[in-house]
Coordinates of C-alpha atoms in Angstrom, one line a residue:
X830 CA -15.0 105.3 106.2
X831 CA -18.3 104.6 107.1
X832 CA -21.0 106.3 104.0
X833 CA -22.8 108.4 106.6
X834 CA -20.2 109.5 108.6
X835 CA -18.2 110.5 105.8
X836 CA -21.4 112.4 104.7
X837 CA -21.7 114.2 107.8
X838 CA -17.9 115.4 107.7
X839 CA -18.2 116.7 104.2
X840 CA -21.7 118.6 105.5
X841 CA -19.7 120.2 108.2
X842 CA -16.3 121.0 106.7
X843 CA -18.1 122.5 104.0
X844 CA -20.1 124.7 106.5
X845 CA -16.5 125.5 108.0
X846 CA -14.6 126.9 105.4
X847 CA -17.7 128.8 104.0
X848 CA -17.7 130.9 107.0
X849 CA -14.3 131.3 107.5
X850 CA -14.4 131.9 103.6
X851 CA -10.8 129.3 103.1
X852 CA -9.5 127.0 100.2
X853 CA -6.6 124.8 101.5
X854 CA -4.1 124.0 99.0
X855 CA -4.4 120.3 98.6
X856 CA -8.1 120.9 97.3
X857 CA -7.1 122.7 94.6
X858 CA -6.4 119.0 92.4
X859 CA -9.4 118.1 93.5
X860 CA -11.0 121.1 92.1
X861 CA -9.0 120.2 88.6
X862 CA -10.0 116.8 88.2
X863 CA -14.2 117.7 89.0
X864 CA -13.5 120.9 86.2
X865 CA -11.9 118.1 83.7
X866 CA -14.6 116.1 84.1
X867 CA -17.5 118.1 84.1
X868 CA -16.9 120.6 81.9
X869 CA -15.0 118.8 78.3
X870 CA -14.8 123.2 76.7
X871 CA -12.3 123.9 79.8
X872 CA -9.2 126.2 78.2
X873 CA -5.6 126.0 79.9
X874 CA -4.8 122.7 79.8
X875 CA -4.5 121.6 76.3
X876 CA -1.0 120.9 76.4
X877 CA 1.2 119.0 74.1
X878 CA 3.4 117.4 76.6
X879 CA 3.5 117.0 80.5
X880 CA 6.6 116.2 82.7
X881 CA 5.7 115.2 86.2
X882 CA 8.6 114.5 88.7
X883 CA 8.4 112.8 91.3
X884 CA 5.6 110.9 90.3
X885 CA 5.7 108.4 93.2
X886 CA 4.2 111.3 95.6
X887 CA 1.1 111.5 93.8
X888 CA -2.5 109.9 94.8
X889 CA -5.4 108.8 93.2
X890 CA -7.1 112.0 93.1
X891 CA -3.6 113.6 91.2
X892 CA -3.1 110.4 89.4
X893 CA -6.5 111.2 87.9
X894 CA -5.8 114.5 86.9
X895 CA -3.5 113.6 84.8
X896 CA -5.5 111.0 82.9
X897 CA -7.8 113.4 82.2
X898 CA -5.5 115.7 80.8
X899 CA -3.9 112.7 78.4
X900 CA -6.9 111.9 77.5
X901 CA -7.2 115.3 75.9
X902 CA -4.1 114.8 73.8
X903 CA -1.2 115.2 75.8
X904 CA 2.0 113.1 76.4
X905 CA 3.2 112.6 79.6
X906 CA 6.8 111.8 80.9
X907 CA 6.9 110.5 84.4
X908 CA 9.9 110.7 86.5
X909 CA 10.4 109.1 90.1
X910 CA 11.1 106.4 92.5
X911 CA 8.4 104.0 93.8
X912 CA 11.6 103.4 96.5
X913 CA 10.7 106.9 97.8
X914 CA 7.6 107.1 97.8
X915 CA 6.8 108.3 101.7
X916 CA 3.7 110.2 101.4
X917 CA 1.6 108.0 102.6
X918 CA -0.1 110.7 104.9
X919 CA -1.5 112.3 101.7
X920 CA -2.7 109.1 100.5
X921 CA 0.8 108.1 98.4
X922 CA 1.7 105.1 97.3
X923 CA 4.3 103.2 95.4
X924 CA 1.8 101.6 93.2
X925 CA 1.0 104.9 91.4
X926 CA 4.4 105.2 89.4
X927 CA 4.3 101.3 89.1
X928 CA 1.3 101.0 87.3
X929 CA 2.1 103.6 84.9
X930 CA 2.5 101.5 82.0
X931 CA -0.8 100.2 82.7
X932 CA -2.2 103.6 83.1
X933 CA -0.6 104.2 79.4
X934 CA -0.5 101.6 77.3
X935 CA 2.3 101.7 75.0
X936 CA 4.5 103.5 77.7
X937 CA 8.2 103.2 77.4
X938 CA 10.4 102.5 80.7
X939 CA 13.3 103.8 80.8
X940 CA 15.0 102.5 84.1
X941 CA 17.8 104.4 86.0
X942 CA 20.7 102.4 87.0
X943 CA 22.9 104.8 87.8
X944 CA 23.6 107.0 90.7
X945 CA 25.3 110.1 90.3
X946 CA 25.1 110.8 94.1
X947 CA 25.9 107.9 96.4
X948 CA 29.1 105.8 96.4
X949 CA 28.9 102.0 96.0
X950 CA 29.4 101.2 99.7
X951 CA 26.6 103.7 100.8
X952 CA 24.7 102.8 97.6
X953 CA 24.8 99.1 98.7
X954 CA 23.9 99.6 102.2
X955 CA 20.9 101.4 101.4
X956 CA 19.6 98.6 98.6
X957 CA 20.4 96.0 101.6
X958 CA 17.4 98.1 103.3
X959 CA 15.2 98.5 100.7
X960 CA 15.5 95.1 99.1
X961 CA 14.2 93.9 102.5
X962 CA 10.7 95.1 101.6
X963 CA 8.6 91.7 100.6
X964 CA 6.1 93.6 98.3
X965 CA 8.8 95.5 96.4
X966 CA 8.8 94.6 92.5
X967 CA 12.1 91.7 92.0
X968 CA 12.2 92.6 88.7
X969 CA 14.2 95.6 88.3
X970 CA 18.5 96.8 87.7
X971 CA 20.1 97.2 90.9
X972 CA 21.3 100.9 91.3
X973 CA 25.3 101.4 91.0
X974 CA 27.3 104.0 91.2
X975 CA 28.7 106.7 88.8
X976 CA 32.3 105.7 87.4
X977 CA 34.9 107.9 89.1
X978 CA 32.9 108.3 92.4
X979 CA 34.0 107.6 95.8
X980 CA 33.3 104.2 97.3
X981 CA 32.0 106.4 100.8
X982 CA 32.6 105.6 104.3
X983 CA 30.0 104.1 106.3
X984 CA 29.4 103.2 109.6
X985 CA 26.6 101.2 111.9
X986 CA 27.7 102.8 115.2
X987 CA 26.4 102.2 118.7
X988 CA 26.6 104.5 121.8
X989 CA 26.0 103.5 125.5
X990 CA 23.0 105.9 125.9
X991 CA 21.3 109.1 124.6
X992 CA 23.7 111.5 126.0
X993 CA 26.8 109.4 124.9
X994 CA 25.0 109.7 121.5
X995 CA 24.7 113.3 121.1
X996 CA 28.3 113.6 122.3
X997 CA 29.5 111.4 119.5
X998 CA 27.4 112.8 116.6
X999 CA 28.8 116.4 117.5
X1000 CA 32.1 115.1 117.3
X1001 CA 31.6 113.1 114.3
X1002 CA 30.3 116.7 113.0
X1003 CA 33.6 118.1 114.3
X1004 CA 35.8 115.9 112.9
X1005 CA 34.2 116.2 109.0
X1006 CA 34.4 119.9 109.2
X1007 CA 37.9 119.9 110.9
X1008 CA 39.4 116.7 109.4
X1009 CA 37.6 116.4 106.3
X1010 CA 37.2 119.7 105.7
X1011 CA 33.3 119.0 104.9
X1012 CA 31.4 122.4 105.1
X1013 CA 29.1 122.4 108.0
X1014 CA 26.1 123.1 105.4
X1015 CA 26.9 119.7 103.8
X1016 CA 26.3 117.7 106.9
X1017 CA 22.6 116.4 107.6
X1018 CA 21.8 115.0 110.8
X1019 CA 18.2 113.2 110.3
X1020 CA 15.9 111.7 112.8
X1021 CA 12.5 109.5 112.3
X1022 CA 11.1 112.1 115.0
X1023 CA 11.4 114.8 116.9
X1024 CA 8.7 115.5 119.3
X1025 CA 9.4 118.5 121.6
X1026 CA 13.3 118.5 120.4
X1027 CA 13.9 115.3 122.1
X1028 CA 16.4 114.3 119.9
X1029 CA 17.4 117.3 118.2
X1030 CA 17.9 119.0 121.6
X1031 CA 21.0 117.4 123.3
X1032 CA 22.2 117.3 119.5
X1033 CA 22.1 121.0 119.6
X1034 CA 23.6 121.6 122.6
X1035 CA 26.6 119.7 122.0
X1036 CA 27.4 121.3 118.8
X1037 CA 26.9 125.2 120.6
X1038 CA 29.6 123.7 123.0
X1039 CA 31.3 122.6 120.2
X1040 CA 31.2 126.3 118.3
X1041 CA 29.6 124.5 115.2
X1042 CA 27.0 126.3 113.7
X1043 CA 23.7 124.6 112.8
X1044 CA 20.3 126.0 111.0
X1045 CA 16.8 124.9 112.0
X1046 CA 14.3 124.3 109.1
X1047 CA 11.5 125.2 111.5
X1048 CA 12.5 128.8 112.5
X1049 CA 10.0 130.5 109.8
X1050 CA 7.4 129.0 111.3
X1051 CA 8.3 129.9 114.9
X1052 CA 8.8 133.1 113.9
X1053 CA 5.6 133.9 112.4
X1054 CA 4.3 132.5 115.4
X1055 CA 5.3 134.8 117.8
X1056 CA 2.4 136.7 119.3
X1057 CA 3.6 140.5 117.5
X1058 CA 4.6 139.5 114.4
X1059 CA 0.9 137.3 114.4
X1060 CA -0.7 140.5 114.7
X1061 CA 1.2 142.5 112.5
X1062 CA 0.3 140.0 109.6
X1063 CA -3.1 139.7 110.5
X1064 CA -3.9 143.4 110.9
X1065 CA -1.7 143.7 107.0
X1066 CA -4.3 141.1 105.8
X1067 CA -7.3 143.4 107.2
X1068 CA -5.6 146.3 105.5
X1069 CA -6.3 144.2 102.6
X1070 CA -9.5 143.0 103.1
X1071 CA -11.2 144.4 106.5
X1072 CA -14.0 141.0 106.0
X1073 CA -11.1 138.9 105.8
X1074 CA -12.5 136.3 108.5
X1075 CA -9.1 133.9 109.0
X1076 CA -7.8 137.4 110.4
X1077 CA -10.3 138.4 112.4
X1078 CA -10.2 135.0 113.9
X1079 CA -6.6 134.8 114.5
X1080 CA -6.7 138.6 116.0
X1081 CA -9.5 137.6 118.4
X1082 CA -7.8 133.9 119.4
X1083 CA -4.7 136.3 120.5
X1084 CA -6.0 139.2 122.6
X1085 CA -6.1 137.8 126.2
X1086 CA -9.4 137.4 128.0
X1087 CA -10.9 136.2 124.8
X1088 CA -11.9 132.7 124.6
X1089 CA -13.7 129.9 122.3
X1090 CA -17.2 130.3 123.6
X1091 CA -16.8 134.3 122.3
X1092 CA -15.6 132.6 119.0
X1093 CA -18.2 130.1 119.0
X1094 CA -20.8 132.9 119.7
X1095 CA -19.7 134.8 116.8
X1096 CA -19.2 131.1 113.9
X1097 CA -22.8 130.3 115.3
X1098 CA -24.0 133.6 114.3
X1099 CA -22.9 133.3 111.1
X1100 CA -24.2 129.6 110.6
X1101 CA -26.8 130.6 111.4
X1102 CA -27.2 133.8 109.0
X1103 CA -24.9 131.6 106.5
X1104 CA -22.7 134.6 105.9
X1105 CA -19.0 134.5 106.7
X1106 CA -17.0 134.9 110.2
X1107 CA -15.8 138.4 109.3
X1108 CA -19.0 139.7 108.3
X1109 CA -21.2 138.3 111.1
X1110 CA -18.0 139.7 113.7
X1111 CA -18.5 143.2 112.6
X1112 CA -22.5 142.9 112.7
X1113 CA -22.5 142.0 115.9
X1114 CA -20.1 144.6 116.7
X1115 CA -22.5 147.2 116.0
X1116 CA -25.0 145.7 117.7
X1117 CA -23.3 145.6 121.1
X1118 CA -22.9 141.8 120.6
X1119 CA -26.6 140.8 121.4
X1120 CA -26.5 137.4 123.7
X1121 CA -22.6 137.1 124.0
X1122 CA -20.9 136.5 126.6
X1123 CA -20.4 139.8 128.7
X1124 CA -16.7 139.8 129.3
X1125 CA -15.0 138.7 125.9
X1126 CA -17.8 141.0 124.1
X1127 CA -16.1 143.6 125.9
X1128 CA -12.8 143.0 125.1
X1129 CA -13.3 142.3 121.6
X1130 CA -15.7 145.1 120.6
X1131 CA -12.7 147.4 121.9
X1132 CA -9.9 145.2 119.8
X1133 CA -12.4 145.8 116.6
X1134 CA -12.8 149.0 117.3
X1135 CA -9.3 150.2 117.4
X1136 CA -8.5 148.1 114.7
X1137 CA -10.7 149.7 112.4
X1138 CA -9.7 153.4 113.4
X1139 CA -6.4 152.0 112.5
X1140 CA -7.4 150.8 109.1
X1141 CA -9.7 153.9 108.3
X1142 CA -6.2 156.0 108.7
X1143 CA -4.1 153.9 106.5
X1144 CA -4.3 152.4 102.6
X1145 CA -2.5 150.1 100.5
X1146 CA -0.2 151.7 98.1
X1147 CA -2.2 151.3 94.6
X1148 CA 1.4 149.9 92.9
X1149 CA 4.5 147.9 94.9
X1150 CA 6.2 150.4 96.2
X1151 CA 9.9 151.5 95.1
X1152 CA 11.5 149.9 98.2
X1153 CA 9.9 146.8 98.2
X1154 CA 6.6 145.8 100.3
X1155 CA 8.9 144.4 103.2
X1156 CA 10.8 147.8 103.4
X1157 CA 7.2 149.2 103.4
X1158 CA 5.7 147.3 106.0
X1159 CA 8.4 147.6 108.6
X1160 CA 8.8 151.5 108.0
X1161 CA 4.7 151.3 108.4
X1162 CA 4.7 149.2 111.4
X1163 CA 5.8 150.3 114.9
X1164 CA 2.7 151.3 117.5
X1165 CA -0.4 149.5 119.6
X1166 CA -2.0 148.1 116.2
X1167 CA 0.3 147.2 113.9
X1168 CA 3.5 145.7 116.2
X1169 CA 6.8 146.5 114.9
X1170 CA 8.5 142.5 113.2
X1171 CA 10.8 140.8 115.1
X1172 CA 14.3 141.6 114.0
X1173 CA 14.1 138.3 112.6
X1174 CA 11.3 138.7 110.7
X1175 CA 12.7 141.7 109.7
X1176 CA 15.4 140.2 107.9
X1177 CA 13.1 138.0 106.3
X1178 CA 11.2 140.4 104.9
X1179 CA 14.1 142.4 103.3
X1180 CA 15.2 139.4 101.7
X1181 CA 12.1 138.5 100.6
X1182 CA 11.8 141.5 98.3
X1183 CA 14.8 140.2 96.5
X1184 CA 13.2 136.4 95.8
X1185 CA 9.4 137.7 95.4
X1186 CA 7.9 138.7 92.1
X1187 CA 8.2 142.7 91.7
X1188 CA 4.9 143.3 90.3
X1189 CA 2.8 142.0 93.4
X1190 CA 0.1 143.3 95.8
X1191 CA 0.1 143.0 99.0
X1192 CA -2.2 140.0 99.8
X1193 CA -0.1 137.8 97.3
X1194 CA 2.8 138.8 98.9
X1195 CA 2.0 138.3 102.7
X1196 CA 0.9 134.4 101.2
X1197 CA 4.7 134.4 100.3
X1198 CA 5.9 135.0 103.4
X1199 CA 6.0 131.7 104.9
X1200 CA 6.6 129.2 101.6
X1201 CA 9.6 131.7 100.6
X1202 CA 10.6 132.0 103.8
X1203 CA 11.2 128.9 104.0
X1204 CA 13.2 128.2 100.9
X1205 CA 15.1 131.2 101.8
X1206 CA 16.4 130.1 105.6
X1207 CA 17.4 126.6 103.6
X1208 CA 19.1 128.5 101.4
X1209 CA 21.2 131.1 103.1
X1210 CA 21.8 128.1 106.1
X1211 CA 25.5 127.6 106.3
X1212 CA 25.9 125.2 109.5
X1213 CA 24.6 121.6 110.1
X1214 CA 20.8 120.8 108.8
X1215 CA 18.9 119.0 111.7
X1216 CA 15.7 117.6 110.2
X1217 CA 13.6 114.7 109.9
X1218 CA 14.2 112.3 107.3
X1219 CA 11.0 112.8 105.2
X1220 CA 11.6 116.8 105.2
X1221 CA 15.7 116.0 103.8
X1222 CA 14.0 113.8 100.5
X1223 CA 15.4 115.7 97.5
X1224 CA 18.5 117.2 98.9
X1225 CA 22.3 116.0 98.6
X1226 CA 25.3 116.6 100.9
X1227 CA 28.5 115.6 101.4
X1228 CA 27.7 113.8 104.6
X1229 CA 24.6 112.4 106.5
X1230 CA 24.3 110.6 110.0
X1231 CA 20.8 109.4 110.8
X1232 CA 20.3 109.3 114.6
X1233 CA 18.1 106.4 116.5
X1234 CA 18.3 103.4 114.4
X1235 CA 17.2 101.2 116.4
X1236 CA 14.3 98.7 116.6
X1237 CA 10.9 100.2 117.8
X1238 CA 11.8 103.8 117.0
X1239 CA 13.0 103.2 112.9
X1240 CA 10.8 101.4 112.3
X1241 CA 7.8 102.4 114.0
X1242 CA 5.3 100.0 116.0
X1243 CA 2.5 102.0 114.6
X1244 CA 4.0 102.3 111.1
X1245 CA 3.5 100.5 107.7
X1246 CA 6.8 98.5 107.2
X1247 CA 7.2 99.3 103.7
X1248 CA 6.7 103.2 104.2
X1249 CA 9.5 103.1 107.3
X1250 CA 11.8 100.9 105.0
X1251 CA 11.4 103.8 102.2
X1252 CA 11.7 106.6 104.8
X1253 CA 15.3 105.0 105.9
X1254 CA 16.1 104.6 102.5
X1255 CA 15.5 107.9 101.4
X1256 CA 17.8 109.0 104.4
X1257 CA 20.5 107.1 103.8
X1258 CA 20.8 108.0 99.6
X1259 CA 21.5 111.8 100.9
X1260 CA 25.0 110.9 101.8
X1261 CA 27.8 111.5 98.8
X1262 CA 31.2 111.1 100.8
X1263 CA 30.3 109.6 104.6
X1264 CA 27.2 108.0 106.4
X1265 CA 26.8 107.0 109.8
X1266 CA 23.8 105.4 111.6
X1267 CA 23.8 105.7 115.6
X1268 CA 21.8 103.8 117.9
X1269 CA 21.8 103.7 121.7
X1270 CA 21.8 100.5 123.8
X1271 CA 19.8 101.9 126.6
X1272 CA 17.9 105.3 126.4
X1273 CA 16.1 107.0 129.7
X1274 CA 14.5 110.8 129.4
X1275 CA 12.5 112.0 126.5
X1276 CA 13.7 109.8 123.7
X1277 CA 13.2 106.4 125.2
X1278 CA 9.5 107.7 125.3
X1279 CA 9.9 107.6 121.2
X1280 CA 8.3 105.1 119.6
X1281 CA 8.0 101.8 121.4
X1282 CA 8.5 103.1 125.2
X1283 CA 11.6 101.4 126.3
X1284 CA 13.1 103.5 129.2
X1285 CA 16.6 101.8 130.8
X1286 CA 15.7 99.0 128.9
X1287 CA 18.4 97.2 126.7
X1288 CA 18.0 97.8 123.0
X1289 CA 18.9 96.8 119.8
X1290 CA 19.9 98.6 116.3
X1291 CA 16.8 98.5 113.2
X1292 CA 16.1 95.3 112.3
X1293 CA 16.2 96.9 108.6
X1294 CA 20.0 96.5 109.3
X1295 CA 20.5 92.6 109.7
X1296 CA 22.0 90.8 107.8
X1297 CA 23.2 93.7 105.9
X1298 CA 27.7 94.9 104.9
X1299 CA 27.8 97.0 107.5
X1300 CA 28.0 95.6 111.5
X1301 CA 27.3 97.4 114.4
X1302 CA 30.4 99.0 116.4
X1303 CA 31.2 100.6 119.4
X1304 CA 31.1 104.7 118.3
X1305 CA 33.5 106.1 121.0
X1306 CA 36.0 103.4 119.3
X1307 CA 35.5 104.3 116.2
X1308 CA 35.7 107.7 116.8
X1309 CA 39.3 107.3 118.4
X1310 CA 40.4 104.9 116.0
X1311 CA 39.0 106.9 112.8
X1312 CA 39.9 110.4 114.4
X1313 CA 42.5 109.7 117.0

């Protein structure tokens, strides 16, 4: 990046989250490394030995950190795969976890070469795909694996076109929970991408026709979302803190009639002050809103207002209360302020009070909300898992079928060859029992807008997959002959 530009970004993203008064998560290594080096008498980190898994998904800035803290004395074991390393998009790379012996001198490497998930045929279609990558290191064992585990069944298989393809992954589905007797929570179905549902959609339909069940990953973050249960956590965050300017932001971008130049109005104001977006909201409250613009000042000086009534008439229990803080905020909730959750969100919060820590205040624990929420809905998921294939690294099931494999769409046309070949790898090492790749010869609608555009154009399957033990096949055939 150009010196000056980047200059001028730091200057305003500085600026930003000092009036909005934010620290985002992935500055918090950042923060580390400039305490480490600037300050030699910092306590909490004297440790006598550091284990870092996976190591591969760290970047300079982490890699750093963890110097710094050898240097101090501490041993450190690192454990991971330069093969997945897919994080490019926070500046990951392979490199980091190879050059850990030159990072350490006198390292010991200890090299896996055993796999006590995948059987030998998926094991060996998946080091097909990853041994394709020019710049990976030669010199290293080839993964087998485990005695005693299955050999798996695989399959390359083609379909004539994207319906035809969602048809025959539902009844592949079908046939490992009714055939295999596979529980539906042990099948993943991954994509590359999934823009709008294109993929995932016709998927889904088919298995709803098929009465399989299936969970969505992304329903947390839908549901908090949703316009009333937005408010009711934003309104819970001003209980906390009425100055808390993310809220007050949040509250104003979802009344109606309230737009950006009111929002601008108000984060020039406190630019211009230098004092935060909460602070400089309320001022200009009581001020009538001096110089805004007439219509949104309206609206929002009677959205403050009856916000603040609201809070003036109701406190935050000193201690977590008996039933738990989500009992507590749905038997709070209910009227024109503070909308009544979702029944969804509902749920959640019940079963959060089982997961979260019991001595907690309320501001920790609405942060909780959406991390543990998530972890939750993957845990208590029993049907089919529909995700991409960078958000299934680190999980294992009995069976995995990775949809679109086909030139242009895995890999990318904008992607880094190496990254894509890691991203399929990763995929395809999910898989203990069965793994099926589909493709589609000609694709029209939504997904033939994925990736290289190719609508009712003929297609072709990854060229990851030449040359590799598995050939392409017609997947209605297979289905018939595997299946009957």
């Amino acid at each position: 990046m150009d010196p000056a530009e980047r200059a001028r970004f730091l200057g305003a993203w500085n600026e930003h989250r000092q009036v909005y008064g934010y620290t985002l998560l992935a500055e918090l290594p950042f923060a580390l490394r400039n305490a480490l080096n600037n300050h030699p008498d910092i306590e909490g980190v004297n440790y006598d030995l550091l284990i870092v898994d996976e190591y591969q998904d760290l970047n300079a800035c982490d890699l750093e950190v963890l110097r710094l803290i050898a240097a101090r004395g501490c041993s450190v074991i690192g454990a991971g795969d330069d093969d997945q390393s897919i994080y490019s998009f926070r500046r990951a790379a392979p490199e980091g976890i190879r050059r850990f012996p030159g990072d350490y001198p006198g390292a010991g490497d200890y090299s896996l070469s055993v796999t006590q998930r995948c059987g030998s045929r998926t094991i060996e279609w998946a080091t097909h795909v990853i041994e394709g990558d020019p710049d990976r290191p030669v010199a290293r064992p080839r993964l087998t694996s485990a005695a005693g585990s299955p050999p798996g069944e695989i399959g390359l298989l083609a379909f004539a076109g994207e319906t035809s393809e969602a048809n025959g992954v539902a009844r592949i589905v079908q046939q490992l929970i009714d055939v295999e007797h596979i529980p539906a929570s042990e099948i993943l179905v991954l994509l590359r991408g999934d823009h709008n549902g294109a993929f995932s959609g016709p998927i889904k339909q088919r298995l709803e026709e098929f009465n399989i069940p299936f969970s969505d990953p992304g329903i947390v973050e839908r549901m908090l979302g949703e316009l009333n249960n937005r408010r009711m956590l934003e309104v819970l965050r001003l209980l906390v803190n009425r100055g808390d300017s993310l809220a007050w932001a949040s509250l104003l971008q979802v009344t109606p009639g309230i737009g950006d130049t009111f929002l601008d109005y108000v984060y020039e104001r406190a630019r211009a002050q230098r004092i935060q977006f909460g602070r400089a909201l309320l001022d200009a409250c009581a001020e009538a809103f001096p110089g805004g613009p007439a219509r949104s000042s309206g609206r929002a000086r009677g959205l403050i207002e009856s916000v603040l009534r609201w809070l003036d008439a109701h406190e935050v229990p000193n201690a977590t209360p008996e039933e738990g803080w989500g009992d507590w905020i749905i038997a709070t909730a209910g009227d024109d302020i503070l909308p009544a959750p979702t029944e969804g969100l509902a749920i959640l919060l019940r079963a959060l009070d089982e997961l979260a820590e019991t001595e907690l205040e309320l501001g920790r624990y609405l942060g909780q909300i959406s991390p543990l929420g998530r972890d939750w809905a993957l845990a208590e998921s029993t049907g089919v898992r529909i995700m991409t294939m960078g958000g299934a690294k680190g999980l294992t099931v009995q069976a995995t079928i990775i949809v679109a494999t086909e030139e242009g769409i895995m890999p990318r046309p904008d992607g880094d060859l190496g990254e894509e070949r890691r991203l399929l790898y990763v995929g395809m090492t999910r898989a203990k029992q069965f793994l099926y790749c589909t493709w589609a010869r000609r694709r029209r609608g939504p997904t033939a807008r994925a990736g290289a555009v190719r609508v009712a154009i003929a297609r072709r399957h990854s060229s990851f997959l030449d040359g590799g033990p598995v050939r392409s096949e017609d997947g209605d055939a297979y289905i018939r002959r595997r299946w009957g």
